[in-house]
Amino acid sequence: MPATYLTRISLALILAGCALSAQALQSDYSKPIDVVSEQQMADLKANRIVFEGNVEATQGTMKIKADKVEVERASDGKLKSIVAYGNPVTFEQTLDNGKPIHTNSRTLSYLPQQNLVVLSGRATIWQGESRMTGERIEYNIQTQRMRAENQRTQGGRVSSTFVPAELTQE
């Protein structure tokens, strides 16, 4: 399989998999995917691609910024994992309601076989003034459930702020 094809498929999965809402702007998925990094390496035998150095991936309104992104496929050709590392890794996307959603963490993992997006390391997800913060935030794409947990590194507690006016606005 040509490296450019593998790269394009992998990036589509990075961006599509990281959308943390069922109301993600649907037109984003038909837009071209652009990736800029200082290095891009593909190991076709190992089904692995690594983007390193100031990685910026965009597709429509979706944007990921990271220091490093690793994409791995299983031997059957299905996506195994996408892991972005950074100080921090940022993700943003405009939802169908026109409001942007943002995330910030040290690691962002997409595990499609488990239907999970995991933010870890000082993880925050926010929209407007409403936010959730914890050491680890998991989002199940299939069930649309989110779970935040913390360890002693951030005082052992998670934090959430909900602005009532933002919850009722469409």
mmCIF file of C-alpha atoms in Angstrom:
data_model
loop_
_atom_site.group_PDB
_atom_site.id
_atom_site.type_symbol
_atom_site.label_atom_id
_atom_site.label_comp_id
_atom_site.label_asym_id
_atom_site.label_seq_id
_atom_site.Cartn_x
_atom_site.Cartn_y
_atom_site.Cartn_z
ATOM 1 C CA MET A 1 0.000 0.000 0.000
ATOM 2 C CA PRO A 2 1.545 3.385 -0.942
ATOM 3 C CA ALA A 3 2.668 5.544 1.977
ATOM 4 C CA THR A 4 0.565 8.514 0.834
ATOM 5 C CA TYR A 5 -2.609 6.387 0.857
ATOM 6 C CA LEU A 6 -1.793 5.015 4.317
ATOM 7 C CA THR A 7 -1.044 8.536 5.536
ATOM 8 C CA ARG A 8 -4.331 9.906 4.184
ATOM 9 C CA ILE A 9 -6.387 7.078 5.717
ATOM 10 C CA SER A 10 -4.588 7.442 9.053
ATOM 11 C CA LEU A 11 -5.092 11.190 9.203
ATOM 12 C CA ALA A 12 -8.756 10.882 8.352
ATOM 13 C CA LEU A 13 -9.086 8.510 11.276
ATOM 14 C CA ILE A 14 -7.125 10.812 13.589
ATOM 15 C CA LEU A 15 -9.398 13.709 12.883
ATOM 16 C CA ALA A 16 -12.657 11.802 12.674
ATOM 17 C CA GLY A 17 -11.903 9.715 15.733
ATOM 18 C CA CYS A 18 -10.984 12.617 17.916
ATOM 19 C CA ALA A 19 -14.254 14.475 17.455
ATOM 20 C CA LEU A 20 -15.711 14.397 20.951
ATOM 21 C CA SER A 21 -19.345 15.043 20.088
ATOM 22 C CA ALA A 22 -22.084 13.393 18.084
ATOM 23 C CA GLN A 23 -23.001 16.887 16.872
ATOM 24 C CA ALA A 24 -19.626 17.436 15.193
ATOM 25 C CA LEU A 25 -19.842 19.551 12.047
ATOM 26 C CA GLN A 26 -20.624 16.822 9.490
ATOM 27 C CA SER A 27 -19.226 18.782 6.547
ATOM 28 C CA ASP A 28 -15.748 18.512 8.138
ATOM 29 C CA TYR A 29 -15.459 14.861 7.138
ATOM 30 C CA SER A 30 -15.633 15.634 3.404
ATOM 31 C CA LYS A 31 -12.916 18.312 3.558
ATOM 32 C CA PRO A 32 -9.274 17.717 2.574
ATOM 33 C CA ILE A 33 -6.856 16.671 5.320
ATOM 34 C CA ASP A 34 -3.695 18.709 5.702
ATOM 35 C CA VAL A 35 -0.769 17.699 7.898
ATOM 36 C CA VAL A 36 2.378 19.649 8.541
ATOM 37 C CA SER A 37 5.233 18.337 10.685
ATOM 38 C CA GLU A 38 8.990 18.497 10.811
ATOM 39 C CA GLN A 39 9.257 14.748 10.088
ATOM 40 C CA GLN A 40 6.953 12.052 8.773
ATOM 41 C CA MET A 41 8.026 8.433 8.879
ATOM 42 C CA ALA A 42 6.127 5.384 7.626
ATOM 43 C CA ASP A 43 7.032 1.797 8.447
ATOM 44 C CA LEU A 44 4.749 -0.067 6.037
ATOM 45 C CA LYS A 45 5.850 -3.498 7.233
ATOM 46 C CA ALA A 46 4.929 -2.622 10.823
ATOM 47 C CA ASN A 47 1.755 -0.743 9.762
ATOM 48 C CA ARG A 48 2.939 2.355 11.617
ATOM 49 C CA ILE A 49 3.232 6.055 10.788
ATOM 50 C CA VAL A 50 4.882 8.654 13.014
ATOM 51 C CA PHE A 51 4.620 12.408 12.602
ATOM 52 C CA GLU A 52 7.084 14.383 14.721
ATOM 53 C CA GLY A 53 7.926 17.977 15.438
ATOM 54 C CA ASN A 54 5.257 20.637 15.674
ATOM 55 C CA VAL A 55 2.539 18.443 14.147
ATOM 56 C CA GLU A 56 -0.543 20.281 12.895
ATOM 57 C CA ALA A 57 -3.388 18.315 11.314
ATOM 58 C CA THR A 58 -6.553 19.967 10.028
ATOM 59 C CA GLN A 59 -9.722 18.847 8.311
ATOM 60 C CA GLY A 60 -12.431 21.465 7.973
ATOM 61 C CA THR A 61 -12.907 22.996 11.424
ATOM 62 C CA MET A 62 -11.052 20.153 13.188
ATOM 63 C CA LYS A 63 -7.529 20.973 14.315
ATOM 64 C CA ILE A 64 -4.968 18.910 16.223
ATOM 65 C CA LYS A 65 -1.641 20.268 17.400
ATOM 66 C CA ALA A 66 0.922 17.935 18.978
ATOM 67 C CA ASP A 67 4.633 17.281 19.295
ATOM 68 C CA LYS A 68 4.254 13.718 18.021
ATOM 69 C CA VAL A 69 1.466 11.554 16.557
ATOM 70 C CA GLU A 70 1.736 7.757 16.201
ATOM 71 C CA VAL A 71 -0.742 5.818 14.044
ATOM 72 C CA GLU A 72 -0.839 2.019 14.222
ATOM 73 C CA ARG A 73 -2.884 -0.509 12.264
ATOM 74 C CA ALA A 74 -3.503 -4.121 13.246
ATOM 75 C CA SER A 75 -2.379 -6.976 10.999
ATOM 76 C CA ASP A 76 -5.940 -7.226 9.596
ATOM 77 C CA GLY A 77 -5.624 -3.636 8.317
ATOM 78 C CA LYS A 78 -7.996 -2.096 10.844
ATOM 79 C CA LEU A 79 -6.921 0.928 12.830
ATOM 80 C CA LYS A 80 -5.447 -0.141 16.173
ATOM 81 C CA SER A 81 -4.610 3.190 17.770
ATOM 82 C CA ILE A 82 -3.744 6.817 17.276
ATOM 83 C CA VAL A 83 -1.783 8.495 20.046
ATOM 84 C CA ALA A 84 -0.828 12.171 20.062
ATOM 85 C CA TYR A 85 1.762 13.471 22.535
ATOM 86 C CA GLY A 86 2.482 17.062 23.423
ATOM 87 C CA ASN A 87 3.002 19.712 25.969
ATOM 88 C CA PRO A 88 0.087 20.083 25.419
ATOM 89 C CA VAL A 89 -1.848 18.250 22.691
ATOM 90 C CA THR A 90 -4.736 20.462 21.613
ATOM 91 C CA PHE A 91 -7.875 19.568 19.678
ATOM 92 C CA GLU A 92 -10.693 21.808 18.547
ATOM 93 C CA GLN A 93 -13.742 21.505 16.328
ATOM 94 C CA THR A 94 -16.830 23.555 15.562
ATOM 95 C CA LEU A 95 -20.045 21.651 16.272
ATOM 96 C CA ASP A 96 -23.239 21.773 14.205
ATOM 97 C CA ASN A 97 -24.625 24.389 16.603
ATOM 98 C CA GLY A 98 -21.729 26.695 15.636
ATOM 99 C CA LYS A 99 -20.010 26.437 19.018
ATOM 100 C CA PRO A 100 -16.415 25.235 19.224
ATOM 101 C CA ILE A 101 -15.314 22.439 21.551
ATOM 102 C CA HIS A 102 -11.704 22.292 22.759
ATOM 103 C CA THR A 103 -9.467 19.786 24.522
ATOM 104 C CA ASN A 104 -6.064 20.109 26.081
ATOM 105 C CA SER A 105 -3.951 17.262 27.513
ATOM 106 C CA ARG A 106 -0.477 15.739 27.461
ATOM 107 C CA THR A 107 -1.717 12.656 25.579
ATOM 108 C CA LEU A 108 -4.730 12.112 23.352
ATOM 109 C CA SER A 109 -5.451 8.478 22.445
ATOM 110 C CA TYR A 110 -8.013 7.162 20.005
ATOM 111 C CA LEU A 111 -8.751 3.453 20.480
ATOM 112 C CA PRO A 112 -11.377 2.562 17.848
ATOM 113 C CA GLN A 113 -11.798 -1.091 18.830
ATOM 114 C CA GLN A 114 -12.866 0.116 22.280
ATOM 115 C CA ASN A 115 -14.770 3.160 20.931
ATOM 116 C CA LEU A 116 -12.679 5.368 23.227
ATOM 117 C CA VAL A 117 -11.011 8.739 23.086
ATOM 118 C CA VAL A 118 -8.783 9.201 26.140
ATOM 119 C CA LEU A 119 -7.258 12.483 27.261
ATOM 120 C CA SER A 120 -4.608 12.079 29.930
ATOM 121 C CA GLY A 121 -2.177 14.297 31.763
ATOM 122 C CA ARG A 122 -3.819 17.503 32.980
ATOM 123 C CA ALA A 123 -6.784 16.883 30.692
ATOM 124 C CA THR A 124 -9.418 19.530 30.048
ATOM 125 C CA ILE A 125 -12.391 19.616 27.716
ATOM 126 C CA TRP A 126 -14.410 22.810 27.369
ATOM 127 C CA GLN A 127 -17.027 24.642 25.406
ATOM 128 C CA GLY A 128 -17.515 28.311 26.218
ATOM 129 C CA GLU A 129 -17.170 28.686 29.985
ATOM 130 C CA SER A 130 -18.333 25.113 30.726
ATOM 131 C CA ARG A 131 -15.456 22.731 31.332
ATOM 132 C CA MET A 132 -14.316 19.399 32.817
ATOM 133 C CA THR A 133 -10.797 18.906 34.153
ATOM 134 C CA GLY A 134 -9.026 15.820 35.477
ATOM 135 C CA GLU A 135 -5.897 13.762 35.156
ATOM 136 C CA ARG A 136 -7.768 11.437 32.738
ATOM 137 C CA ILE A 137 -10.966 11.964 30.746
ATOM 138 C CA GLU A 138 -12.487 9.110 28.752
ATOM 139 C CA TYR A 139 -15.155 9.572 26.098
ATOM 140 C CA ASN A 140 -16.990 6.549 24.694
ATOM 141 C CA ILE A 141 -17.942 7.436 21.131
ATOM 142 C CA GLN A 142 -20.628 4.759 20.900
ATOM 143 C CA THR A 143 -22.425 5.426 24.196
ATOM 144 C CA GLN A 144 -21.532 9.159 24.266
ATOM 145 C CA ARG A 145 -20.540 8.883 27.914
ATOM 146 C CA MET A 146 -17.714 10.812 29.497
ATOM 147 C CA ARG A 147 -15.811 9.916 32.639
ATOM 148 C CA ALA A 148 -13.188 11.991 34.425
ATOM 149 C CA GLU A 149 -10.864 10.766 37.145
ATOM 150 C CA ASN A 150 -7.983 12.177 39.039
ATOM 151 C CA GLN A 151 -5.079 11.060 41.114
ATOM 152 C CA ARG A 152 -3.075 12.821 43.757
ATOM 153 C CA THR A 153 -1.170 14.779 41.074
ATOM 154 C CA GLN A 154 -4.045 17.280 40.882
ATOM 155 C CA GLY A 155 -5.324 17.079 44.436
ATOM 156 C CA GLY A 156 -7.202 13.819 43.897
ATOM 157 C CA ARG A 157 -10.359 15.478 42.574
ATOM 158 C CA VAL A 158 -11.934 16.282 39.219
ATOM 159 C CA SER A 159 -13.439 19.649 38.485
ATOM 160 C CA SER A 160 -16.426 20.650 36.372
ATOM 161 C CA THR A 161 -17.998 24.010 35.650
ATOM 162 C CA PHE A 162 -21.369 24.250 33.948
ATOM 163 C CA VAL A 163 -22.819 27.578 32.839
ATOM 164 C CA PRO A 164 -26.650 27.205 32.775
ATOM 165 C CA ALA A 165 -27.129 29.686 29.920
ATOM 166 C CA GLU A 166 -24.697 27.688 27.736
ATOM 167 C CA LEU A 167 -26.516 24.420 28.437
ATOM 168 C CA THR A 168 -29.837 25.757 27.132
ATOM 169 C CA GLN A 169 -28.553 27.597 24.042
ATOM 170 C CA GLU A 170 -28.699 25.784 20.719
#
